[in-house]
Amino acid sequence: MSDMTEGPRDLPQGSDGEQDEGSRAPHRVIGTPPPAEARTLLASEQEPPQRPRIIVPTGPAAKRGERLVATFFLLSGLASIGFVASYVTLRPGSLVDTLRSNLTLGIAMSVAFGAIAIGAVLWLHLLMPKVEIPEDRHSIASSPAERAEFADTFAEGAERSGFVKRPLVRRSLLGASVLLGVAPLVVLRDLGPLPETKLRHTAWARGRRLLVLGPNTPIRPADFSSPGQMITVAPEGFEDNQDAMAKAATIIIKFRPGQLKPPTVMNWAVDNIVAYSKICTHVGCPVALYEQTTHRILCPCHQSTFDAARGAKVVFGPAPRALPQLPLGVDSEGFLISTNDYHVPVGPSFWELGGSGFSGGNEQS
Amino acid sequence: MSTTEKALEGTGRFLDDRLHGASGLNRFLRKIFPDHWSFLLGEIALYTFIILLLTGTFLTLFFQPSMTEVTYHGVYTPLDGVRMSEAYSSTLNISFDVRGGLLMRQIHHWAALLFIGAIMVHMLRVFFTGAYRKPREFNWLIGIIIFSIAIFEGLFGYSLPDDLLSGTGLKITQGVLESFPIVGTYLSFFLFGGQFPGHDIIPRLYVIHVLIIPAVLLALIAAHVFLTFHLKHTQFPGKGRTNANVVGAPMYPYFMAKTGAFFFFIFAVLALLSTFAQINPIWLFGPYNPSAITAGSQPDFYMGALEGALRMMPNWVWNVAGHTFAFNEFIPALLPLGIIFGGGAMWPFIEQWVTGDRGEHHILDRPRNAPTRTGIGVAAVVFYGVIWLEGANDVIANHLDISLFLTTWIARITVIVGPIIAYWVTKRVCLGLQRKDAHLLEHGIETGIIRQLPNGAYVEATRPVSENDEAVLISRTGLPPLPAPAADEEVPAKSMRGGMGRMRLALNRVVTEGIAAPTGNGHGEEHANGHGEPAAISGQGDQGRDGQDSGSSS
């Protein structure tokens, strides 16, 4: 910065504020190439150009600008010190402490960065002379001579190596390279097991109790105080198993007598309680919203809507098939159990699903 | 002064003796950068990327990319005793126990949003001004690759904390992946190390997020910046600016000061946002649980288009020979962004083919001067915008109090009709603006001063536009004609024959549609478009004549 102000000391003082330095460039007509003098400023190969006369703003306004710029830089410095001070003095230990620490650190950091930014912009606008310099572009393409030379070099190398003339060497190398490129891909095989039929089965099986998720207690049909609720259940023994629950999460809804309609499989309902997979058949979000009055189950992700009273068939949205229905029964102690696994795969479609996945008793009508 | 100079000289000699840097560095310091606010958009992306690297590195020092279950006992008491993955618990620790951790996390997240947002706006600027034209097609392609992998980088980073919201996002990702024909199930099993969620996905996403993609991004961004530098920046038309020069201020000190200030400014804005605007409060969402979800949850904005496409798509599925084509999943996952990215990547080459313009372009187009391109660009924005809005259709339905299903139907129709209308309207507006420009050039600026002529007639005095404005106004150059039949033959040129040739000719008529450049004095012939073809806008050309302000015509 000292260079900036000391440089032009012996120059005649200009008026305050910004100077148009472009005045040294002669006036030109639009479309004509810039004068040769301007070019010599930039081409370093030619004889060292005359250093252009730099007129830096001086006078009281510039002095004020200088102080203003420095003030902002100092402010940034103070903010940095404040940042360290906040870091040292405010220790986390509770939510309030954390938020207070975040607030002070954040403000100090914002000021530390922002003040330098403002200072630099002010420096640019108040203390540096304005310039507008044209620079020539050069053709992007190389000259024909350069291209020819390159082609020669390339051909020469190809000839020396015999790459063209010795097809045996060339082809065996290419073949080996391809194999070398492909062979390591096999090590990716152990990234995961093969799908096999894993997507067709869940943790539900004959005689598995339904645990109400949360309290993790089994439930009797009589425990439903009133129809209409939707409850999420897990197969007993898998309530904490995320991998199992990602497919086995199930919802049960109790209806009033006569409300359940085909294609609901009535044999799989107990006391008007019906169980459906909670995994949306679109992309697998949990279908967590239930509207009692319309019996509609809604997936909050992409709004696939299913009619719970009619075998959870699709009413609207991007899901292509009904939520699979879980066959329910009651065990000797009166608790709800599954009498089998889901008859069709739960969750989103996959390549191997096939048409049978769309007709699992409660088919989409 | 002399001591400073001596010290600099000594250091310089020491370095140059070993690195031979003086001549190259001299050119570097003298490099001219044209000035325009829109040239800073790419810099926002560049600097947010640097901020992402800095804050991200800090976060890796404390984050545990592990799905091992732990029981939380930390500062955030509402989750005390809750079982969760180490990833989630360490994110809570970063937020509440590590000093400055919350700030860094929030800066990282805000910077990610700004990074992708800046890329989008920057790409729009480049598209609408034709900055991608020869010789900059490679940089345009690099930009598209950066954009597409930045979206994955964002998605993967956002998934790492293993909170309920991001876990649901991962489930959606997995569900879509699983639907891909033939390979989908295998891809899903290999990525997740088995069935969803498994225990492998977080560590795997972590290494992709902190190592693989950043390395690729860094290389691509370096190439992008280098090419920008090497090919010299484009400039807007103006007095003294030609296709053969670049007018602006030198790198040193002007551009350095400006760009340095800009970096600090962006950092300050991000710090300020992160101080006062909470983002991704994962402690409110709770740990991931495959059987739970929250309503009204929204992904980060750049995933909105994928989300919207999934919501918009009808539930079409084909079952063929025991296999399922889940069009309802892989079409929305691939098609909309495929159109945007693929179309964007091919556009420079399509445009060259249609216009036959294979020259270098260093002067930017004003969007109005390329009405077809601008129309297509706005159509793409509308296409993307409708899908993006559909990604929040539940929120929209809730706020506007309309049926959820109706929002989806509106989106399904608008996504097709909207871009067509947008194209047409934009093109008309562009042509109207061209007409206004022509009028300005021919008749000058209206001064509002009415003069009476000796013969009693009244005229409005006009003054010519300024030299700089004139340079801007005359910047619209006609396109070169397509290969024409030889003078004495009817047979079209070789590249214009057959079905492709006819299509090329038809498309060429569309892109060359424009108002004839005025001659500058008197009334220009408005019907010619440089090809001897009658202008497709015939009839409207008349409106542009004589005193009608045609800025709002048609």
mmCIF file of N, CA and C in Angstrom, chain B residues 435-524:
data_model
loop_
_atom_site.group_PDB
_atom_site.id
_atom_site.type_symbol
_atom_site.label_atom_id
_atom_site.label_comp_id
_atom_site.label_asym_id
_atom_site.label_seq_id
_atom_site.Cartn_x
_atom_site.Cartn_y
_atom_site.Cartn_z
ATOM 1 N N ARG B 435 -36.920 -5.320 -32.138
ATOM 2 C CA ARG B 435 -37.573 -4.256 -32.881
ATOM 3 C C ARG B 435 -37.350 -2.923 -32.180
ATOM 4 N N LYS B 436 -37.402 -2.960 -30.874
ATOM 5 C CA LYS B 436 -37.178 -1.738 -30.103
ATOM 6 C C LYS B 436 -35.745 -1.250 -30.326
ATOM 7 N N ASP B 437 -34.803 -2.182 -30.320
ATOM 8 C CA ASP B 437 -33.407 -1.813 -30.565
ATOM 9 C C ASP B 437 -33.244 -1.187 -31.934
ATOM 10 N N ALA B 438 -33.888 -1.819 -32.921
ATOM 11 C CA ALA B 438 -33.782 -1.302 -34.285
ATOM 12 C C ALA B 438 -34.346 0.108 -34.344
ATOM 13 N N HIS B 439 -35.432 0.285 -33.651
ATOM 14 C CA HIS B 439 -36.067 1.602 -33.628
ATOM 15 C C HIS B 439 -35.130 2.638 -33.012
ATOM 16 N N LEU B 440 -34.511 2.264 -31.909
ATOM 17 C CA LEU B 440 -33.574 3.179 -31.234
ATOM 18 C C LEU B 440 -32.441 3.573 -32.172
ATOM 19 N N LEU B 441 -31.918 2.585 -32.882
ATOM 20 C CA LEU B 441 -30.787 2.859 -33.766
ATOM 21 C C LEU B 441 -31.205 3.764 -34.915
ATOM 22 N N GLU B 442 -32.384 3.496 -35.437
ATOM 23 C CA GLU B 442 -32.827 4.249 -36.608
ATOM 24 C C GLU B 442 -33.253 5.651 -36.237
ATOM 25 N N HIS B 443 -33.977 5.766 -35.139
ATOM 26 C CA HIS B 443 -34.610 7.053 -34.843
ATOM 27 C C HIS B 443 -33.996 7.743 -33.632
ATOM 28 N N GLY B 444 -33.144 7.052 -32.902
ATOM 29 C CA GLY B 444 -32.540 7.672 -31.731
ATOM 30 C C GLY B 444 -33.482 7.644 -30.537
ATOM 31 N N ILE B 445 -33.034 8.313 -29.484
ATOM 32 C CA ILE B 445 -33.801 8.311 -28.246
ATOM 33 C C ILE B 445 -34.806 9.453 -28.287
ATOM 34 N N GLU B 446 -36.032 9.140 -27.887
ATOM 35 C CA GLU B 446 -37.033 10.200 -27.835
ATOM 36 C C GLU B 446 -36.682 11.166 -26.717
ATOM 37 N N THR B 447 -36.690 12.453 -27.025
ATOM 38 C CA THR B 447 -36.303 13.435 -26.013
ATOM 39 C C THR B 447 -37.498 14.041 -25.328
ATOM 40 N N GLY B 448 -38.682 13.908 -25.928
ATOM 41 C CA GLY B 448 -39.862 14.542 -25.360
ATOM 42 C C GLY B 448 -39.992 15.999 -25.777
ATOM 43 N N ILE B 449 -39.034 16.458 -26.583
ATOM 44 C CA ILE B 449 -39.090 17.852 -27.045
ATOM 45 C C ILE B 449 -39.815 17.880 -28.389
ATOM 46 N N ILE B 450 -40.861 18.648 -28.472
ATOM 47 C CA ILE B 450 -41.627 18.751 -29.704
ATOM 48 C C ILE B 450 -41.232 20.056 -30.396
ATOM 49 N N ARG B 451 -40.899 19.958 -31.652
ATOM 50 C CA ARG B 451 -40.521 21.165 -32.400
ATOM 51 C C ARG B 451 -41.551 21.396 -33.508
ATOM 52 N N GLN B 452 -41.765 22.666 -33.758
ATOM 53 C CA GLN B 452 -42.638 22.985 -34.885
ATOM 54 C C GLN B 452 -41.762 23.348 -36.071
ATOM 55 N N LEU B 453 -42.051 22.711 -37.185
ATOM 56 C CA LEU B 453 -41.288 23.007 -38.391
ATOM 57 C C LEU B 453 -41.850 24.284 -39.030
ATOM 58 N N PRO B 454 -41.028 24.915 -39.901
ATOM 59 C CA PRO B 454 -41.515 26.143 -40.562
ATOM 60 C C PRO B 454 -42.844 25.929 -41.277
ATOM 61 N N ASN B 455 -43.059 24.720 -41.783
ATOM 62 C CA ASN B 455 -44.308 24.494 -42.508
ATOM 63 C C ASN B 455 -45.460 24.172 -41.562
ATOM 64 N N GLY B 456 -45.191 24.271 -40.275
ATOM 65 C CA GLY B 456 -46.276 24.083 -39.322
ATOM 66 C C GLY B 456 -46.374 22.693 -38.740
ATOM 67 N N ALA B 457 -45.641 21.747 -39.314
ATOM 68 C CA ALA B 457 -45.733 20.373 -38.811
ATOM 69 C C ALA B 457 -44.975 20.253 -37.484
ATOM 70 N N TYR B 458 -45.422 19.357 -36.655
ATOM 71 C CA TYR B 458 -44.725 19.093 -35.390
ATOM 72 C C TYR B 458 -43.902 17.816 -35.500
ATOM 73 N N VAL B 459 -42.706 17.868 -35.015
ATOM 74 C CA VAL B 459 -41.919 16.638 -34.940
ATOM 75 C C VAL B 459 -41.328 16.531 -33.547
ATOM 76 N N GLU B 460 -41.067 15.291 -33.155
ATOM 77 C CA GLU B 460 -40.392 15.112 -31.875
ATOM 78 C C GLU B 460 -38.903 15.022 -32.132
ATOM 79 N N ALA B 461 -38.138 15.788 -31.398
ATOM 80 C CA ALA B 461 -36.687 15.739 -31.555
ATOM 81 C C ALA B 461 -36.160 14.471 -30.904
ATOM 82 N N THR B 462 -35.243 13.829 -31.581
ATOM 83 C CA THR B 462 -34.596 12.668 -30.987
ATOM 84 C C THR B 462 -33.107 12.927 -30.972
ATOM 85 N N ARG B 463 -32.427 12.250 -30.060
ATOM 86 C CA ARG B 463 -30.968 12.365 -30.096
ATOM 87 C C ARG B 463 -30.389 10.970 -30.302
ATOM 88 N N PRO B 464 -29.270 10.899 -30.983
ATOM 89 C CA PRO B 464 -28.703 9.578 -31.247
ATOM 90 C C PRO B 464 -28.257 8.918 -29.946
ATOM 91 N N VAL B 465 -28.224 7.611 -29.971
ATOM 92 C CA VAL B 465 -27.775 6.886 -28.773
ATOM 93 C C VAL B 465 -26.276 7.104 -28.597
ATOM 94 N N SER B 466 -25.790 6.905 -27.376
ATOM 95 C CA SER B 466 -24.364 7.105 -27.104
ATOM 96 C C SER B 466 -23.539 6.081 -27.869
ATOM 97 N N GLU B 467 -22.278 6.375 -27.997
ATOM 98 C CA GLU B 467 -21.402 5.486 -28.770
ATOM 99 C C GLU B 467 -21.408 4.069 -28.202
ATOM 100 N N ASN B 468 -21.377 4.002 -26.874
ATOM 101 C CA ASN B 468 -21.334 2.677 -26.252
ATOM 102 C C ASN B 468 -22.646 1.931 -26.492
ATOM 103 N N ASP B 469 -23.758 2.657 -26.335
ATOM 104 C CA ASP B 469 -25.051 2.021 -26.578
ATOM 105 C C ASP B 469 -25.154 1.575 -28.024
ATOM 106 N N GLU B 470 -24.609 2.385 -28.906
ATOM 107 C CA GLU B 470 -24.681 2.029 -30.311
ATOM 108 C C GLU B 470 -23.919 0.721 -30.560
ATOM 109 N N ALA B 471 -22.742 0.637 -29.917
ATOM 110 C CA ALA B 471 -21.953 -0.585 -30.081
ATOM 111 C C ALA B 471 -22.728 -1.796 -29.576
ATOM 112 N N VAL B 472 -23.474 -1.585 -28.494
ATOM 113 C CA VAL B 472 -24.280 -2.684 -27.968
ATOM 114 C C VAL B 472 -25.413 -3.015 -28.933
ATOM 115 N N LEU B 473 -26.045 -1.967 -29.442
ATOM 116 C CA LEU B 473 -27.225 -2.183 -30.285
ATOM 117 C C LEU B 473 -26.870 -2.838 -31.617
ATOM 118 N N ILE B 474 -25.697 -2.498 -32.161
ATOM 119 C CA ILE B 474 -25.357 -3.088 -33.457
ATOM 120 C C ILE B 474 -24.669 -4.439 -33.301
ATOM 121 N N SER B 475 -24.604 -4.938 -32.049
ATOM 122 C CA SER B 475 -23.845 -6.172 -31.838
ATOM 123 C C SER B 475 -24.535 -7.385 -32.444
ATOM 124 N N ARG B 476 -25.809 -7.243 -32.779
ATOM 125 C CA ARG B 476 -26.508 -8.408 -33.331
ATOM 126 C C ARG B 476 -26.024 -8.640 -34.756
ATOM 127 N N THR B 477 -25.371 -9.741 -34.945
ATOM 128 C CA THR B 477 -24.859 -10.049 -36.281
ATOM 129 C C THR B 477 -25.686 -11.168 -36.865
ATOM 130 N N GLY B 478 -25.882 -11.122 -38.113
ATOM 131 C CA GLY B 478 -26.646 -12.178 -38.767
ATOM 132 C C GLY B 478 -25.863 -13.479 -38.759
ATOM 133 N N LEU B 479 -26.573 -14.581 -38.961
ATOM 134 C CA LEU B 479 -25.901 -15.869 -39.020
ATOM 135 C C LEU B 479 -25.474 -16.137 -40.447
ATOM 136 N N PRO B 480 -24.395 -16.882 -40.638
ATOM 137 C CA PRO B 480 -23.976 -17.181 -41.999
ATOM 138 C C PRO B 480 -25.023 -18.053 -42.678
ATOM 139 N N PRO B 481 -25.170 -17.928 -43.986
ATOM 140 C CA PRO B 481 -26.158 -18.762 -44.675
ATOM 141 C C PRO B 481 -25.707 -20.216 -44.703
ATOM 142 N N LEU B 482 -26.664 -21.104 -44.757
ATOM 143 C CA LEU B 482 -26.351 -22.528 -44.892
ATOM 144 C C LEU B 482 -25.805 -22.770 -46.297
ATOM 145 N N PRO B 483 -25.123 -23.896 -46.468
ATOM 146 C CA PRO B 483 -24.614 -24.203 -47.799
ATOM 147 C C PRO B 483 -25.744 -24.125 -48.815
ATOM 148 N N ALA B 484 -25.589 -23.273 -49.821
ATOM 149 C CA ALA B 484 -26.666 -23.047 -50.786
ATOM 150 C C ALA B 484 -26.387 -23.842 -52.047
ATOM 151 N N PRO B 485 -27.432 -24.067 -52.860
ATOM 152 C CA PRO B 485 -27.183 -24.748 -54.114
ATOM 153 C C PRO B 485 -26.236 -23.924 -54.975
ATOM 154 N N ALA B 486 -25.454 -24.606 -55.766
ATOM 155 C CA ALA B 486 -24.561 -23.890 -56.672
ATOM 156 C C ALA B 486 -25.397 -22.983 -57.563
ATOM 157 N N ALA B 487 -24.768 -21.911 -58.010
ATOM 158 C CA ALA B 487 -25.503 -20.806 -58.609
ATOM 159 C C ALA B 487 -26.458 -21.244 -59.718
ATOM 160 N N ASP B 488 -25.994 -22.184 -60.549
ATOM 161 C CA ASP B 488 -26.807 -22.511 -61.715
ATOM 162 C C ASP B 488 -27.578 -23.812 -61.563
ATOM 163 N N GLU B 489 -27.616 -24.348 -60.362
ATOM 164 C CA GLU B 489 -28.275 -25.635 -60.183
ATOM 165 C C GLU B 489 -29.419 -25.524 -59.203
ATOM 166 N N GLU B 490 -30.279 -26.471 -59.263
ATOM 167 C CA GLU B 490 -31.369 -26.563 -58.300
ATOM 168 C C GLU B 490 -31.011 -27.526 -57.178
ATOM 169 N N VAL B 491 -29.991 -28.355 -57.419
ATOM 170 C CA VAL B 491 -29.673 -29.420 -56.467
ATOM 171 C C VAL B 491 -29.092 -28.816 -55.184
ATOM 172 N N PRO B 492 -29.615 -29.157 -54.023
ATOM 173 C CA PRO B 492 -29.075 -28.605 -52.775
ATOM 174 C C PRO B 492 -27.649 -29.075 -52.533
ATOM 175 N N ALA B 493 -26.937 -28.312 -51.723
ATOM 176 C CA ALA B 493 -25.586 -28.710 -51.354
ATOM 177 C C ALA B 493 -25.633 -30.064 -50.651
ATOM 178 N N LYS B 494 -24.501 -30.740 -50.662
ATOM 179 C CA LYS B 494 -24.449 -32.122 -50.188
ATOM 180 C C LYS B 494 -24.980 -32.252 -48.748
ATOM 181 N N SER B 495 -24.581 -31.318 -47.885
ATOM 182 C CA SER B 495 -24.976 -31.432 -46.479
ATOM 183 C C SER B 495 -26.438 -31.046 -46.263
ATOM 184 N N MET B 496 -27.095 -30.601 -47.313
ATOM 185 C CA MET B 496 -28.480 -30.166 -47.163
ATOM 186 C C MET B 496 -29.461 -31.134 -47.801
ATOM 187 N N ARG B 497 -28.972 -32.311 -48.206
ATOM 188 C CA ARG B 497 -29.855 -33.250 -48.890
ATOM 189 C C ARG B 497 -30.505 -34.207 -47.913
ATOM 190 N N GLY B 498 -31.537 -34.846 -48.405
ATOM 191 C CA GLY B 498 -32.162 -35.917 -47.639
ATOM 192 C C GLY B 498 -32.975 -35.383 -46.468
ATOM 193 N N GLY B 499 -33.443 -36.309 -45.649
ATOM 194 C CA GLY B 499 -34.296 -35.963 -44.524
ATOM 195 C C GLY B 499 -33.601 -35.049 -43.524
ATOM 196 N N MET B 500 -32.353 -35.388 -43.212
ATOM 197 C CA MET B 500 -31.620 -34.569 -42.241
ATOM 198 C C MET B 500 -31.428 -33.154 -42.775
ATOM 199 N N GLY B 501 -31.133 -33.066 -44.074
ATOM 200 C CA GLY B 501 -30.923 -31.755 -44.680
ATOM 201 C C GLY B 501 -32.190 -30.919 -44.621
ATOM 202 N N ARG B 502 -33.328 -31.564 -44.903
ATOM 203 C CA ARG B 502 -34.590 -30.815 -44.852
ATOM 204 C C ARG B 502 -34.889 -30.364 -43.429
ATOM 205 N N MET B 503 -34.597 -31.271 -42.476
ATOM 206 C CA MET B 503 -34.840 -30.904 -41.083
ATOM 207 C C MET B 503 -33.941 -29.726 -40.702
ATOM 208 N N ARG B 504 -32.678 -29.801 -41.173
ATOM 209 C CA ARG B 504 -31.735 -28.743 -40.855
ATOM 210 C C ARG B 504 -32.235 -27.406 -41.402
ATOM 211 N N LEU B 505 -32.747 -27.457 -42.627
ATOM 212 C CA LEU B 505 -33.237 -26.229 -43.243
ATOM 213 C C LEU B 505 -34.422 -25.677 -42.456
ATOM 214 N N ALA B 506 -35.333 -26.588 -42.068
ATOM 215 C CA ALA B 506 -36.521 -26.144 -41.334
ATOM 216 C C ALA B 506 -36.109 -25.531 -39.997
ATOM 217 N N LEU B 507 -35.186 -26.205 -39.289
ATOM 218 C CA LEU B 507 -34.739 -25.674 -37.998
ATOM 219 C C LEU B 507 -33.997 -24.361 -38.190
ATOM 220 N N ASN B 508 -33.250 -24.294 -39.303
ATOM 221 C CA ASN B 508 -32.496 -23.066 -39.560
ATOM 222 C C ASN B 508 -33.441 -21.887 -39.740
ATOM 223 N N ARG B 509 -34.579 -22.142 -40.396
ATOM 224 C CA ARG B 509 -35.549 -21.050 -40.561
ATOM 225 C C ARG B 509 -36.027 -20.578 -39.199
ATOM 226 N N VAL B 510 -36.165 -21.530 -38.256
ATOM 227 C CA VAL B 510 -36.641 -21.159 -36.924
ATOM 228 C C VAL B 510 -35.595 -20.320 -36.191
ATOM 229 N N VAL B 511 -34.339 -20.766 -36.224
ATOM 230 C CA VAL B 511 -33.338 -20.036 -35.423
ATOM 231 C C VAL B 511 -32.957 -18.700 -36.048
ATOM 232 N N THR B 512 -33.110 -18.576 -37.352
ATOM 233 C CA THR B 512 -32.711 -17.304 -37.950
ATOM 234 C C THR B 512 -33.832 -16.288 -37.922
ATOM 235 N N GLU B 513 -34.960 -16.684 -37.396
ATOM 236 C CA GLU B 513 -36.067 -15.747 -37.314
ATOM 237 C C GLU B 513 -35.630 -14.537 -36.499
ATOM 238 N N GLY B 514 -35.780 -13.359 -37.093
ATOM 239 C CA GLY B 514 -35.359 -12.160 -36.372
ATOM 240 C C GLY B 514 -35.722 -10.927 -37.146
ATOM 241 N N ILE B 515 -35.538 -9.813 -36.502
ATOM 242 C CA ILE B 515 -35.800 -8.533 -37.144
ATOM 243 C C ILE B 515 -34.534 -8.150 -37.898
ATOM 244 N N ALA B 516 -34.691 -7.700 -39.122
ATOM 245 C CA ALA B 516 -33.508 -7.345 -39.911
ATOM 246 C C ALA B 516 -32.758 -6.223 -39.225
ATOM 247 N N ALA B 517 -31.444 -6.347 -39.224
ATOM 248 C CA ALA B 517 -30.634 -5.299 -38.598
ATOM 249 C C ALA B 517 -30.834 -4.007 -39.386
ATOM 250 N N PRO B 518 -31.065 -2.924 -38.688
ATOM 251 C CA PRO B 518 -31.315 -1.677 -39.387
ATOM 252 C C PRO B 518 -30.038 -1.141 -40.018
ATOM 253 N N THR B 519 -30.213 -0.353 -41.034
ATOM 254 C CA THR B 519 -29.042 0.203 -41.712
ATOM 255 C C THR B 519 -28.480 1.379 -40.938
ATOM 256 N N GLY B 520 -29.219 1.875 -40.019
ATOM 257 C CA GLY B 520 -28.701 2.965 -39.195
ATOM 258 C C GLY B 520 -29.258 4.306 -39.607
ATOM 259 N N ASN B 521 -29.580 4.477 -40.887
ATOM 260 C CA ASN B 521 -30.225 5.717 -41.287
ATOM 261 C C ASN B 521 -31.452 5.383 -42.119
ATOM 262 N N GLY B 522 -32.473 6.054 -41.881
ATOM 263 C CA GLY B 522 -33.691 5.789 -42.619
ATOM 264 C C GLY B 522 -34.363 4.529 -42.128
ATOM 265 N N HIS B 523 -35.315 4.094 -42.875
ATOM 266 C CA HIS B 523 -36.086 2.936 -42.444
ATOM 267 C C HIS B 523 -35.538 1.688 -43.100
ATOM 268 N N GLY B 524 -35.108 0.772 -42.317
ATOM 269 C CA GLY B 524 -34.526 -0.459 -42.848
ATOM 270 C C GLY B 524 -35.601 -1.333 -43.459
#
